[in-house]
Amino acid sequence: MKLILTTEVSGLGAPGDVVEVKDGYGRNYLIPRGFAIRWTRGAESQVASLKKARASREIRDLGSAKEVAGQLGALKVKLKVRAGESGRLFGSVTTGDIADAVKAAGGPQLDRRRIEIGNAIKSVGTHKVSVRLHPEVAATIDVEVVAG
């Protein structure tokens, strides 16, 4: 099934990309959630305008993405969560929790979908988290998880 992405889908593409996916994935997941629309010749012309706008935005945003990466590198993020006596968390730390903690620490507002946690954070301590700010720029944040 040929689709046009309307939002960034991790591992698939960016808005305006024309992708070929399995029918069930497109019909049951991407289209109902608004992540994609069906490809048609008329929609193809809209793709060109989306890509042109995105290209101009990316050129403008590359410098600001590098600036934000510098800010995030110098940031000390501390996240208080409920934990047992052994240091094991009740649940796990989500990308939304990390985005809120970065904002509370004086950092920029981050989109939780751009935050990538390698392994689930289920214990107290310091963990490394990656943030995709731009296709060419990624920042790493040290998140200190403490029981609280």
XYZ file of C-alpha atoms in Angstrom:
148
model
C 0.000 0.000 0.000
C 1.370 3.398 -0.975
C 0.924 6.127 1.638
C 2.008 9.716 2.251
C 3.187 10.393 5.804
C 1.630 13.402 7.529
C 3.741 13.190 10.693
C 7.144 11.758 11.521
C 6.988 8.009 12.089
C 10.082 6.534 13.728
C 11.787 4.039 11.437
C 9.565 4.894 8.473
C 10.027 8.517 7.443
C 9.234 12.186 7.831
C 6.150 14.208 6.851
C 5.674 14.305 3.101
C 7.533 11.058 2.400
C 5.839 8.550 0.113
C 6.269 5.081 1.613
C 5.245 1.555 0.668
C 3.928 -0.439 3.660
C 1.960 -3.628 4.221
C -1.783 -3.204 3.777
C -2.704 -4.058 7.377
C -0.142 -1.679 8.885
C -1.406 1.192 6.767
C -5.114 0.429 7.083
C -5.164 -0.461 10.802
C -2.461 1.757 12.307
C -1.134 4.635 10.172
C -4.329 5.949 8.572
C -6.673 5.746 11.632
C -4.154 7.559 13.841
C -3.643 10.299 11.250
C 0.015 9.446 10.646
C -0.567 8.964 6.904
C -3.010 9.459 4.038
C -3.552 7.312 0.966
C -1.376 8.142 -2.018
C -3.125 9.635 -5.056
C -1.908 11.708 -7.984
C -3.542 14.809 -6.482
C -1.908 14.175 -3.127
C 1.453 13.813 -4.907
C 1.394 17.545 -5.719
C 0.752 18.305 -2.048
C 3.795 16.210 -1.177
C 5.991 18.474 -3.272
C 4.832 21.551 -1.369
C 5.250 19.761 2.005
C 8.798 18.732 1.141
C 9.689 22.227 -0.084
C 8.416 23.773 3.176
C 10.213 21.126 5.244
C 13.498 21.687 3.394
C 13.392 25.419 4.093
C 12.549 24.750 7.753
C 15.369 22.211 8.162
C 17.971 24.585 6.748
C 16.804 27.268 9.158
C 16.541 24.847 12.076
C 19.954 23.163 11.722
C 21.727 26.007 13.519
C 19.095 26.193 16.241
C 19.182 22.391 16.657
C 22.935 22.541 17.282
C 22.361 25.348 19.774
C 19.688 23.339 21.628
C 22.009 20.290 21.628
C 24.632 22.405 23.378
C 22.080 23.507 25.975
C 20.967 19.929 26.598
C 24.549 18.701 26.973
C 25.185 21.153 29.808
C 21.877 20.429 31.557
C 21.605 18.455 34.813
C 18.274 16.619 34.746
C 17.016 15.103 37.991
C 13.849 13.016 38.042
C 12.149 11.976 41.302
C 10.134 8.759 41.091
C 8.612 6.243 43.491
C 10.968 3.356 44.159
C 11.315 0.433 46.509
C 14.073 0.018 49.075
C 16.237 -1.939 46.617
C 16.210 0.950 44.139
C 13.763 -0.683 41.750
C 11.068 1.658 40.409
C 7.325 1.115 40.653
C 6.769 1.187 36.866
C 9.262 2.829 34.541
C 10.340 6.285 33.389
C 8.541 7.395 30.211
C 9.585 9.832 27.509
C 6.906 12.231 28.756
C 8.449 12.173 32.243
C 11.848 13.010 30.765
C 10.435 15.865 28.652
C 8.799 17.356 31.763
C 12.010 16.967 33.797
C 14.071 18.727 31.095
C 11.594 21.629 31.076
C 11.657 21.789 34.895
C 15.478 21.842 34.872
C 15.422 24.995 32.744
C 15.862 23.329 29.369
C 13.837 23.759 26.184
C 10.409 22.207 25.631
C 11.011 18.831 23.952
C 8.599 16.703 21.968
C 8.346 13.354 23.777
C 8.300 11.524 20.426
C 11.845 12.729 19.715
C 13.224 11.261 22.954
C 14.707 7.775 22.615
C 15.282 5.548 25.643
C 17.581 2.629 24.801
C 16.538 0.214 27.539
C 13.567 0.847 29.812
C 14.568 2.872 32.864
C 13.407 0.791 35.843
C 16.027 1.577 38.493
C 17.482 4.596 40.260
C 20.792 5.977 39.047
C 22.107 7.921 36.066
C 20.870 6.915 32.619
C 21.778 8.202 29.142
C 18.887 9.280 26.906
C 19.126 10.349 23.266
C 17.105 13.201 21.726
C 16.721 13.547 17.935
C 16.562 17.318 17.405
C 17.136 17.241 13.639
C 17.908 14.494 11.107
C 21.589 15.458 11.398
C 21.680 16.486 15.079
C 21.155 14.269 18.122
C 21.866 15.183 21.731
C 22.532 12.952 24.716
C 21.124 13.809 28.131
C 22.210 12.317 31.459
C 19.052 11.752 33.499
C 19.573 11.142 37.201
C 16.700 9.068 38.565
C 16.286 9.369 42.333
C 13.785 7.852 44.753
C 11.434 10.426 46.117
